[in-house]
Coordinates of C-alpha atoms in Angstrom, one line a residue:
Chain L
M1 CA 116.0 89.3 97.0
V2 CA 114.5 88.7 100.4
G3 CA 111.7 86.3 99.4
F4 CA 114.2 83.9 97.9
F5 CA 116.2 83.2 101.0
P6 CA 115.6 80.0 103.0
P7 CA 116.1 80.2 106.8
T8 CA 119.3 78.1 106.8
G9 CA 122.7 78.5 105.2
T10 CA 126.2 79.6 106.0
I11 CA 127.0 83.1 107.2
T12 CA 130.3 84.8 108.1
V13 CA 130.8 86.6 111.4
D14 CA 133.5 87.9 113.7
Q15 CA 135.2 89.9 110.8
I16 CA 135.6 93.7 111.1
Y17 CA 134.8 96.2 108.5
V18 CA 137.7 98.6 107.8
H19 CA 137.6 101.9 105.8
Y20 CA 140.9 103.5 105.2
Q21 CA 142.7 106.4 103.6
V22 CA 146.4 106.5 103.0
P23 CA 148.1 109.8 102.2
V24 CA 150.5 109.9 99.2
A25 CA 154.1 109.1 100.4
A26 CA 152.9 108.6 104.0
Q27 CA 155.8 108.7 106.4
R28 CA 154.0 108.0 109.7
K29 CA 152.8 104.8 111.3
P30 CA 149.1 103.9 110.5
L31 CA 146.4 104.8 113.0
V32 CA 143.6 102.3 113.6
L33 CA 140.6 104.1 115.1
V34 CA 138.2 101.9 117.2
H35 CA 134.9 103.3 118.4
G36 CA 133.2 102.7 121.8
C37 CA 130.0 101.4 123.2
C38 CA 126.8 101.6 121.1
L39 CA 128.6 103.4 118.3
S40 CA 130.3 102.6 115.0
G41 CA 133.2 103.9 113.0
K42 CA 131.0 106.9 112.3
T43 CA 132.4 108.2 115.6
W44 CA 135.6 109.3 113.8
E45 CA 134.0 110.8 110.7
S46 CA 132.4 114.3 110.4
T47 CA 131.1 115.6 113.7
P48 CA 127.4 115.9 114.5
D49 CA 127.6 119.6 113.7
G50 CA 129.3 119.0 110.4
R51 CA 133.0 119.7 111.1
M52 CA 135.9 117.6 109.9
G53 CA 136.4 114.3 111.8
W54 CA 139.6 112.8 113.0
D55 CA 139.6 110.3 110.1
E56 CA 140.2 113.1 107.7
F57 CA 142.2 115.3 110.1
F58 CA 144.9 112.6 110.7
V59 CA 145.1 111.8 107.0
R60 CA 145.7 115.5 106.3
R61 CA 148.4 115.3 109.0
G62 CA 150.1 112.5 107.1
F63 CA 148.9 109.4 109.0
P64 CA 147.4 106.4 107.1
T65 CA 144.1 106.1 108.9
Y66 CA 142.0 103.0 109.3
V67 CA 138.5 103.2 110.8
V68 CA 136.8 100.0 111.9
D69 CA 133.4 98.8 112.9
Q70 CA 133.7 96.4 115.9
A71 CA 132.7 92.8 115.2
S72 CA 128.9 92.4 115.3
R73 CA 128.4 96.1 114.9
G74 CA 127.6 98.4 112.0
R75 CA 128.9 97.0 108.8
S76 CA 130.5 94.1 110.6
A77 CA 127.9 91.3 110.5
A78 CA 126.3 90.0 113.7
D79 CA 125.0 86.5 114.0
T80 CA 121.2 86.7 113.9
S81 CA 120.6 82.9 113.9
A82 CA 119.4 82.8 117.5
I83 CA 116.8 85.4 116.8
V84 CA 115.5 83.4 113.8
Q85 CA 115.5 80.2 116.0
V86 CA 113.6 81.8 118.8
K87 CA 111.1 83.5 116.5
S88 CA 110.4 80.1 114.8
G89 CA 110.0 78.3 118.1
R90 CA 113.1 76.2 117.7
A91 CA 114.8 77.8 120.8
G92 CA 113.7 79.4 124.0
S93 CA 113.8 83.2 124.5
D94 CA 116.7 82.8 126.9
K95 CA 118.9 81.9 123.9
L96 CA 118.4 85.4 122.5
P97 CA 121.6 87.5 122.2
D98 CA 122.1 90.3 124.8
V99 CA 121.8 93.1 122.3
F100 CA 120.9 96.6 123.3
G101 CA 120.4 100.1 122.0
A102 CA 121.8 102.7 124.5
G103 CA 119.2 105.2 125.6
Q104 CA 120.2 108.8 125.1
E105 CA 119.2 109.9 128.6
S106 CA 121.7 107.5 130.2
A107 CA 124.3 108.1 127.4
W108 CA 124.1 111.8 128.3
Q109 CA 125.4 111.1 131.8
I110 CA 127.9 108.4 130.8
F111 CA 129.3 110.6 128.0
R112 CA 129.6 113.4 130.6
F113 CA 127.6 116.0 128.7
G114 CA 126.4 116.9 132.2
P115 CA 125.8 115.4 135.7
E116 CA 122.4 114.0 134.6
Y117 CA 120.1 114.4 131.6
P118 CA 119.5 117.2 130.5
K119 CA 121.8 119.3 132.7
V120 CA 125.1 120.5 131.2
F121 CA 128.5 120.8 132.8
P122 CA 129.7 124.4 132.6
G123 CA 132.1 124.9 129.7
M124 CA 131.4 121.4 128.3
Q125 CA 132.4 121.4 124.6
F126 CA 130.2 118.7 123.0
P127 CA 128.1 120.4 120.3
L128 CA 124.8 119.8 122.0
E129 CA 123.0 121.9 119.5
A130 CA 123.5 119.0 117.0
Q131 CA 122.7 116.3 119.5
A132 CA 119.9 114.9 117.3
E133 CA 122.5 114.1 114.7
F134 CA 124.6 112.4 117.4
W135 CA 121.8 110.2 118.6
K136 CA 121.5 108.9 115.0
Q137 CA 125.0 107.6 115.3
M138 CA 124.1 105.1 118.0
V139 CA 123.6 101.5 116.8
P140 CA 122.7 98.2 118.3
D141 CA 125.5 96.9 120.5
W142 CA 126.2 93.2 120.6
S143 CA 129.3 93.4 122.8
R144 CA 127.6 91.7 125.8
A145 CA 126.7 88.8 123.5
L146 CA 130.3 88.2 122.5
P147 CA 133.1 86.2 124.1
T148 CA 136.1 87.7 125.8
P149 CA 138.3 88.8 124.2
N150 CA 135.8 90.4 121.8
P151 CA 136.5 89.0 118.3
T152 CA 137.5 92.6 117.4
V153 CA 140.7 92.0 119.3
P154 CA 142.2 89.2 117.2
A155 CA 141.0 91.1 114.1
L156 CA 142.8 94.2 115.3
S157 CA 145.9 92.2 115.8
E158 CA 145.7 90.7 112.3
L159 CA 145.2 94.2 110.9
A160 CA 148.2 95.6 112.8
R161 CA 150.3 92.7 111.5
K162 CA 149.2 93.3 107.9
L163 CA 150.1 97.0 108.3
N164 CA 153.6 96.0 109.6
G165 CA 152.9 97.9 112.7
A166 CA 150.1 100.3 113.7
V167 CA 149.1 102.6 116.5
L168 CA 145.8 101.3 117.9
V169 CA 143.5 104.1 119.1
S170 CA 140.6 102.9 121.2
H171 CA 137.7 104.6 122.9
S172 CA 135.6 103.8 126.0
Q173 CA 134.2 100.2 125.7
S174 CA 137.1 99.3 123.2
G175 CA 139.6 101.0 125.5
I176 CA 141.2 97.7 126.6
Y177 CA 141.3 96.1 123.1
P178 CA 144.8 97.5 122.1
F179 CA 146.2 96.1 125.3
E180 CA 144.6 92.7 124.6
A181 CA 145.9 92.9 121.0
A182 CA 149.4 93.5 122.4
S183 CA 149.1 90.3 124.4
I184 CA 148.5 88.4 121.1
D185 CA 151.5 90.0 119.3
Q186 CA 153.2 93.0 120.8
R187 CA 155.6 93.5 117.9
S188 CA 152.9 94.7 115.6
I189 CA 151.6 97.3 118.0
A190 CA 153.7 100.5 117.4
G191 CA 151.8 102.2 120.2
I192 CA 148.6 102.5 122.1
V193 CA 146.3 105.5 122.5
S194 CA 143.4 104.6 124.8
I195 CA 140.8 107.3 125.1
E196 CA 138.8 107.2 128.3
P197 CA 139.0 103.4 128.5
G198 CA 136.3 101.3 130.3
A199 CA 139.3 99.5 131.7
C200 CA 143.1 99.6 131.7
P201 CA 145.0 96.3 132.2
K202 CA 145.0 95.2 135.9
A203 CA 148.1 96.2 137.8
S204 CA 148.6 92.5 138.5
D205 CA 148.7 91.6 134.7
D206 CA 151.9 90.6 132.9
M207 CA 153.5 94.0 132.0
S208 CA 156.5 92.6 130.1
I209 CA 154.5 92.8 126.8
Y210 CA 154.5 96.6 127.1
K211 CA 158.3 97.0 127.5
G212 CA 159.4 99.9 125.3
M213 CA 155.8 100.5 124.1
P214 CA 154.6 104.1 123.9
I215 CA 151.2 104.2 125.6
L216 CA 148.9 107.2 126.1
V217 CA 145.7 107.0 128.2
L218 CA 143.8 110.2 127.4
W219 CA 141.0 111.7 129.5
G220 CA 138.7 114.7 129.2
D221 CA 137.1 116.9 131.8
Y222 CA 134.6 116.4 134.7
V223 CA 136.0 112.9 135.4
D224 CA 136.0 113.6 139.1
Q225 CA 132.3 114.4 139.0
H226 CA 131.4 110.9 137.8
E227 CA 132.2 108.1 140.3
R228 CA 132.8 105.3 137.8
W229 CA 135.0 107.3 135.4
A230 CA 136.9 108.7 138.4
G231 CA 137.6 105.1 139.5
R232 CA 138.7 104.1 136.1
L233 CA 141.1 107.1 135.7
K234 CA 142.6 106.1 139.1
A235 CA 143.0 102.5 138.0
C236 CA 144.7 103.6 134.7
R237 CA 147.2 105.7 136.7
E238 CA 148.0 102.6 138.7
F239 CA 148.4 100.6 135.5
A240 CA 150.8 103.2 134.0
S241 CA 152.9 103.3 137.1
V242 CA 153.3 99.5 137.2
A243 CA 153.8 99.2 133.4
N244 CA 156.5 101.9 133.5
R245 CA 158.4 100.0 136.2
A246 CA 158.4 97.1 133.7
G247 CA 159.8 99.3 131.0
A248 CA 156.7 100.7 129.2
K249 CA 156.5 104.3 128.2
A250 CA 153.0 105.0 129.5
E251 CA 151.5 108.4 130.1
V252 CA 148.1 109.3 131.6
V253 CA 147.1 112.7 130.4
V254 CA 144.0 114.7 131.4
L255 CA 143.3 117.3 128.7
N256 CA 142.7 120.0 131.3
D257 CA 146.4 119.7 132.2
V258 CA 147.5 120.5 128.7
G259 CA 145.3 123.5 128.3
L260 CA 142.3 121.8 126.7
P261 CA 139.5 121.9 129.3
G262 CA 135.8 121.2 128.7
A263 CA 136.3 117.8 126.9
S264 CA 133.4 115.4 127.1
H265 CA 133.7 111.6 126.8
M266 CA 133.1 112.1 123.0
L267 CA 136.1 114.4 122.8
M268 CA 136.8 113.5 119.1
Q269 CA 133.6 115.3 118.3
D270 CA 133.8 118.2 120.8
K271 CA 134.0 121.8 119.5
H272 CA 137.7 121.7 120.1
S273 CA 138.2 118.3 118.6
L274 CA 140.7 119.4 116.1
K275 CA 142.8 121.1 118.8
I276 CA 142.8 117.9 120.7
G277 CA 143.6 116.1 117.5
A278 CA 146.5 118.4 116.9
W279 CA 147.8 117.8 120.4
L280 CA 147.5 114.1 119.8
A281 CA 149.3 114.3 116.4
D282 CA 152.2 116.1 118.1
W283 CA 152.2 113.5 120.9
L284 CA 152.4 110.8 118.2
D285 CA 155.2 112.5 116.4
R286 CA 157.2 112.8 119.6
H287 CA 156.6 109.2 120.8
I288 CA 156.1 106.9 117.8
A289 CA 159.0 105.8 115.7
K290 CA 158.4 106.5 112.0
Chain F
M1 CA 130.2 101.8 129.0
V2 CA 127.9 98.8 128.6
G3 CA 127.4 98.1 132.3
F4 CA 126.0 101.6 132.9
F5 CA 123.1 101.4 130.6
P6 CA 119.6 100.6 131.9
P7 CA 117.2 98.7 129.6
T8 CA 115.0 101.7 128.9
G9 CA 115.5 105.0 127.3
T10 CA 115.1 106.9 124.0
I11 CA 116.8 105.6 120.8
T12 CA 116.7 107.0 117.3
V13 CA 115.8 104.9 114.3
D14 CA 114.7 105.2 110.6
Q15 CA 117.6 107.5 109.7
I16 CA 120.1 106.5 107.0
Y17 CA 123.9 106.7 107.4
V18 CA 125.4 108.5 104.4
H19 CA 129.1 108.7 103.4
Y20 CA 130.0 111.1 100.6
Q21 CA 132.8 112.5 98.5
V22 CA 132.4 115.6 96.4
P23 CA 135.0 116.4 93.7
V24 CA 136.4 119.9 93.6
A25 CA 134.3 122.0 91.2
A26 CA 131.9 119.2 90.5
Q27 CA 129.8 119.8 87.4
R28 CA 127.6 116.8 87.5
K29 CA 124.5 115.8 89.4
P30 CA 125.1 113.9 92.6
L31 CA 124.7 110.1 92.6
V32 CA 123.2 108.4 95.6
L33 CA 124.2 104.7 95.7
V34 CA 121.8 102.3 97.5
H35 CA 122.8 98.7 98.2
G36 CA 120.6 95.6 98.0
C37 CA 119.4 92.8 100.2
C38 CA 121.6 91.6 103.0
L39 CA 124.4 94.1 102.2
S40 CA 125.5 97.6 103.2
G41 CA 127.0 100.6 101.5
K42 CA 130.2 98.5 101.4
T43 CA 128.8 97.1 98.2
W44 CA 130.0 100.2 96.4
E45 CA 133.5 100.5 98.0
S46 CA 136.6 98.5 97.0
T47 CA 135.7 95.1 95.5
P48 CA 136.2 91.8 97.3
D49 CA 139.4 91.3 95.3
G50 CA 140.7 94.8 96.2
R51 CA 140.0 96.8 93.1
M52 CA 138.5 100.4 93.0
G53 CA 134.8 100.5 93.8
W54 CA 132.2 102.6 92.1
D55 CA 132.2 105.1 95.0
E56 CA 135.7 106.2 94.1
F57 CA 135.3 105.6 90.4
F58 CA 132.4 108.0 90.0
V59 CA 134.1 110.6 92.2
R60 CA 137.1 110.4 89.8
R61 CA 134.6 110.8 86.9
G62 CA 133.4 114.1 88.5
F63 CA 130.2 113.0 90.2
P64 CA 129.5 113.9 93.9
T65 CA 128.9 110.4 95.3
Y66 CA 126.7 109.5 98.3
V67 CA 126.8 106.0 99.7
V68 CA 124.0 105.1 102.1
D69 CA 123.3 102.2 104.5
Q70 CA 119.6 101.4 104.3
A71 CA 117.5 102.2 107.4
S72 CA 118.0 99.5 110.1
R73 CA 121.1 98.2 108.4
G74 CA 124.8 98.6 108.9
R75 CA 125.6 102.0 110.4
S76 CA 121.9 102.9 110.3
A77 CA 120.5 101.9 113.7
A78 CA 117.8 99.1 114.0
D79 CA 115.3 99.0 116.8
T80 CA 116.3 96.2 119.1
S81 CA 113.7 96.9 121.8
A82 CA 111.6 93.9 120.8
I83 CA 114.6 91.6 121.3
V84 CA 115.2 93.1 124.8
Q85 CA 111.5 92.7 125.6
V86 CA 111.3 89.1 124.5
K87 CA 114.5 88.1 126.2
S88 CA 113.3 89.6 129.5
G89 CA 109.9 87.9 129.2
R90 CA 108.0 91.1 128.7
A91 CA 106.8 90.0 125.2
G92 CA 106.3 86.8 123.4
S93 CA 108.7 85.4 120.8
D94 CA 106.2 86.2 118.0
K95 CA 107.0 89.9 118.6
L96 CA 110.6 89.4 117.5
P97 CA 111.6 91.2 114.3
D98 CA 111.9 89.2 111.1
V99 CA 115.7 89.8 110.8
F100 CA 117.8 87.4 108.8
G101 CA 121.3 86.8 107.6
A102 CA 121.4 85.5 104.0
G103 CA 123.1 82.2 103.5
Q104 CA 125.9 82.2 101.0
E105 CA 124.6 79.0 99.3
S106 CA 121.3 80.6 98.4
A107 CA 123.0 84.0 97.7
W108 CA 125.2 82.2 95.2
Q109 CA 122.2 81.3 93.0
I110 CA 120.3 84.6 93.6
F111 CA 123.3 86.6 92.7
R112 CA 123.7 84.4 89.6
F113 CA 127.3 83.3 90.2
G114 CA 126.0 80.0 88.8
P115 CA 122.8 77.9 88.4
E116 CA 123.3 76.5 91.9
Y117 CA 126.0 76.5 94.6
P118 CA 128.8 75.9 93.8
K119 CA 128.4 75.7 90.0
V120 CA 129.6 78.7 88.0
F121 CA 128.1 80.1 84.8
P122 CA 130.5 80.1 81.9
G123 CA 132.3 83.4 81.5
M124 CA 130.7 84.8 84.7
Q125 CA 132.8 87.8 85.9
F126 CA 132.3 87.9 89.6
P127 CA 135.8 87.5 91.3
L128 CA 134.9 84.2 93.0
E129 CA 138.6 83.7 94.0
A130 CA 137.8 86.5 96.6
Q131 CA 134.4 85.1 97.6
A132 CA 135.4 84.8 101.3
E133 CA 135.8 88.6 101.4
F134 CA 132.5 89.0 99.7
W135 CA 130.7 86.9 102.3
K136 CA 132.1 89.1 105.0
Q137 CA 130.1 92.0 103.4
M138 CA 126.8 90.5 104.2
V139 CA 125.0 91.9 107.2
P140 CA 121.8 91.2 109.0
D141 CA 118.8 92.4 107.0
W142 CA 115.8 93.9 108.8
S143 CA 113.9 94.9 105.6
R144 CA 111.2 92.3 106.3
A145 CA 110.6 93.8 109.7
L146 CA 110.0 97.3 108.3
P147 CA 106.9 99.0 107.0
T148 CA 106.2 99.8 103.3
P149 CA 107.6 102.0 102.0
N150 CA 110.8 101.2 103.7
P151 CA 111.9 104.2 105.9
T152 CA 114.9 104.4 103.5
V153 CA 112.5 105.8 100.9
P154 CA 111.5 109.1 102.6
A155 CA 115.1 109.4 103.8
L156 CA 116.3 109.2 100.2
S157 CA 113.7 111.7 99.1
E158 CA 114.9 114.1 101.9
L159 CA 118.6 113.6 100.8
A160 CA 117.7 114.3 97.1
R161 CA 116.0 117.5 98.1
K162 CA 118.9 118.6 100.3
L163 CA 121.2 118.0 97.3
N164 CA 118.9 120.1 95.0
G165 CA 118.4 117.1 92.8
A166 CA 120.2 113.7 92.6
V167 CA 120.3 110.6 90.6
L168 CA 119.2 107.7 92.7
V169 CA 121.1 104.5 91.9
S170 CA 119.5 101.4 93.5
H171 CA 120.3 97.7 93.5
S172 CA 118.2 94.6 93.8
Q173 CA 116.1 94.8 97.0
S174 CA 116.3 98.6 96.9
G175 CA 115.5 98.6 93.2
I176 CA 112.0 100.1 93.7
Y177 CA 113.1 102.8 96.2
P178 CA 114.0 105.5 93.7
F179 CA 110.6 105.1 92.0
E180 CA 108.9 105.3 95.5
A181 CA 111.0 108.4 96.3
A182 CA 109.8 110.0 93.0
S183 CA 106.3 109.5 94.2
I184 CA 107.1 111.6 97.2
D185 CA 108.7 114.4 95.3
Q186 CA 109.6 113.8 91.7
R187 CA 111.3 117.3 91.2
S188 CA 114.2 116.3 93.4
I189 CA 114.9 113.1 91.4
A190 CA 117.2 114.0 88.5
G191 CA 117.1 110.5 87.2
I192 CA 116.8 106.9 88.2
V193 CA 119.3 104.0 87.7
S194 CA 117.8 100.8 89.0
I195 CA 120.2 97.9 88.8
E196 CA 118.5 94.5 88.6
P197 CA 115.6 95.6 90.7
G198 CA 113.5 93.2 92.8
A199 CA 110.6 95.0 91.3
C200 CA 109.8 97.9 88.9
P201 CA 106.6 99.9 89.4
K202 CA 103.5 98.1 88.3
A203 CA 102.3 98.8 84.8
S204 CA 99.0 99.9 86.4
D205 CA 100.7 102.5 88.6
D206 CA 100.5 106.3 88.0
M207 CA 103.1 107.0 85.4
S208 CA 102.7 110.8 85.3
I209 CA 105.3 111.3 88.0
Y210 CA 108.0 109.9 85.6
K211 CA 107.2 112.4 82.8
G212 CA 110.5 113.7 81.4
M213 CA 112.5 111.6 83.9
P214 CA 115.6 109.7 82.6
I215 CA 115.3 106.2 83.9
L216 CA 117.7 103.3 83.3
V217 CA 116.9 99.7 84.4
L218 CA 120.2 97.8 84.0
W219 CA 120.7 94.1 83.9
G220 CA 123.5 91.6 83.8
D221 CA 123.9 88.2 82.2
Y222 CA 122.2 84.8 82.7
V223 CA 118.9 86.4 83.6
D224 CA 117.0 84.0 81.3
Q225 CA 118.5 81.1 83.3
H226 CA 116.9 82.2 86.5
E227 CA 113.1 82.1 86.4
R228 CA 112.4 84.9 89.0
W229 CA 114.9 87.3 87.6
A230 CA 113.7 86.6 84.1
G231 CA 110.1 87.4 85.2
R232 CA 111.3 90.7 86.8
L233 CA 113.2 91.7 83.7
K234 CA 110.0 91.1 81.6
A235 CA 108.0 93.2 84.1
C236 CA 110.5 96.0 84.0
R237 CA 110.3 96.1 80.2
E238 CA 106.5 96.4 80.5
F239 CA 106.9 99.2 83.0
A240 CA 109.3 101.1 80.7
S241 CA 106.9 100.8 77.8
V242 CA 104.0 102.1 79.7
A243 CA 106.0 104.8 81.4
N244 CA 107.4 106.0 78.1
R245 CA 103.9 106.4 76.7
A246 CA 103.3 108.7 79.7
G247 CA 106.3 110.8 78.7
A248 CA 109.1 109.1 80.7
K249 CA 112.6 108.5 79.2
A250 CA 113.0 105.0 80.3
E251 CA 115.4 102.4 79.0
V252 CA 115.9 98.8 79.9
V253 CA 119.5 97.7 79.0
V254 CA 121.0 94.2 79.3
L255 CA 124.7 94.6 79.5
N256 CA 125.2 91.8 77.0
D257 CA 123.6 94.0 74.4
V258 CA 126.2 96.8 74.9
G259 CA 129.2 94.5 74.6
L260 CA 129.6 93.7 78.3
P261 CA 128.6 90.0 78.8
G262 CA 129.3 87.9 81.9
A263 CA 127.8 90.3 84.5
S264 CA 126.6 88.8 87.7
H265 CA 123.9 90.3 89.9
M266 CA 126.8 92.0 91.8
L267 CA 127.9 93.7 88.6
M268 CA 129.4 96.7 90.5
Q269 CA 132.0 94.2 91.9
D270 CA 132.5 92.1 88.8
K271 CA 136.0 91.9 87.2
H272 CA 134.7 94.3 84.5
S273 CA 133.0 96.6 87.0
L274 CA 134.9 99.7 85.9
K275 CA 134.0 99.0 82.3
I276 CA 130.4 98.8 83.3
G277 CA 130.9 101.9 85.4
A278 CA 132.4 103.8 82.5
W279 CA 129.5 102.7 80.3
L280 CA 127.1 104.0 83.0
A281 CA 129.0 107.3 83.4
D282 CA 128.6 107.9 79.7
W283 CA 124.9 107.0 79.9
L284 CA 124.6 109.6 82.7
D285 CA 126.4 112.2 80.7
R286 CA 124.1 111.6 77.8
H287 CA 120.8 111.6 79.7
I288 CA 121.1 113.7 82.9
A289 CA 121.0 117.5 82.7
K290 CA 124.0 119.1 84.4

């Protein structure tokens, strides 16, 4: 009970919470689903409007599916000791962690629900009628308070090794993590699916680690109407070009170009999320060795 | 992405994350499993040593099972605005939330693994060989920063109403919550199972709300060797006595007395956790109307 606990003692941080489901007699490589900024593994569970999430969809499609909470997020413990120290006067307020909760007005624009809050892009498929449920999914984000690489990265590498190879599926702020995990141990990374990453590897990075590796960088709609995302898409195309010259099997796909327009940044929750999931499952079957 | 977000905006707090599984053609009342201090819904999932958790066990026994993260814990967002304000100099450090991470040395004693860290009670059944995995389950606890009743309580009441009646199963710091939820709307509470509660209702409280309500207050071993827990067990016996005079159907059970000795405070993770779960499932079948 709370009243019992003294203000000192040993706590454990930097681990990642993982929730998984493995289909009976699974034939496919495991998928590890990693959420983005300000969110938790809930991203991949049932959608704000109550439809099946990708966690269940990919299990039903035969993929062992692992959903994580990034280090210091959700069910993965953050280190609160600095908050305790500052509150008790043993440290100055500059020692507080840079933790934040993302405001929904700015998230609206960043997630490309529309050009600015509360305007909506025509044909945009996020279930805005259930937006109140979506805002409940946002949790405090400690990523700015953490070292680089984020402790999630070695944890993902360890998980992929334990699974004897896995496809790492990242989103947004975690977009770069699978690439960083590949730089720790590329043999355990059976493939990378990076959904609207905050960054792809730099074109000047060592590309030899991606040799033979299936890589998909997946994008939704309206990217050209958002300067920062447009720049990131362009940089990812440059990465894919350079990586492929080094022997990678990298593709950059904009969903509009495969007949799936209207996707927001939260495309795994859009109204056509299971169509996108089905397209991705087919891509995985075509590209990932069983 | 992180860099985009300004320090102001609207966030949503006080909601509870709920993960559920409903068996096909379920005949039994839903169970809502609420974790205790410093922990999350992970409490009820697979055990530190990798055995089946109560979330899966009770689904297999035919109970729709709902696992929550308390408000401001785990996947249920906490309000970090005061941390941002203090860090940026717009508020004094006294405004920081009273958030803490429980140290494992003190948790050892409070969870009755032994009389003090690292001594072990003879016959104690917690899987200490996997303790490193257990310490990873502890998350920052904001409960001291929250009002009374904890926002989890009205959320549990709302959940029970949505389910057309549920059995609320609480543990430790959340022990009192089902009773507080019953005081909001007793008709939606099909029963209460309070596992080693930090507190039972006071004997002077209004007991009329428990009339006809099946209530189980469940305790593990070694309680008499821990002064505070011993006092709480005694107070719960007094509550049950007074409540039953007002028409409740309250029982206080110490697991030793039903042939299940050696239970720690984390009895849902002990080596005999599924035997305890089976005993509880039988108790529910005997006491809760279908």
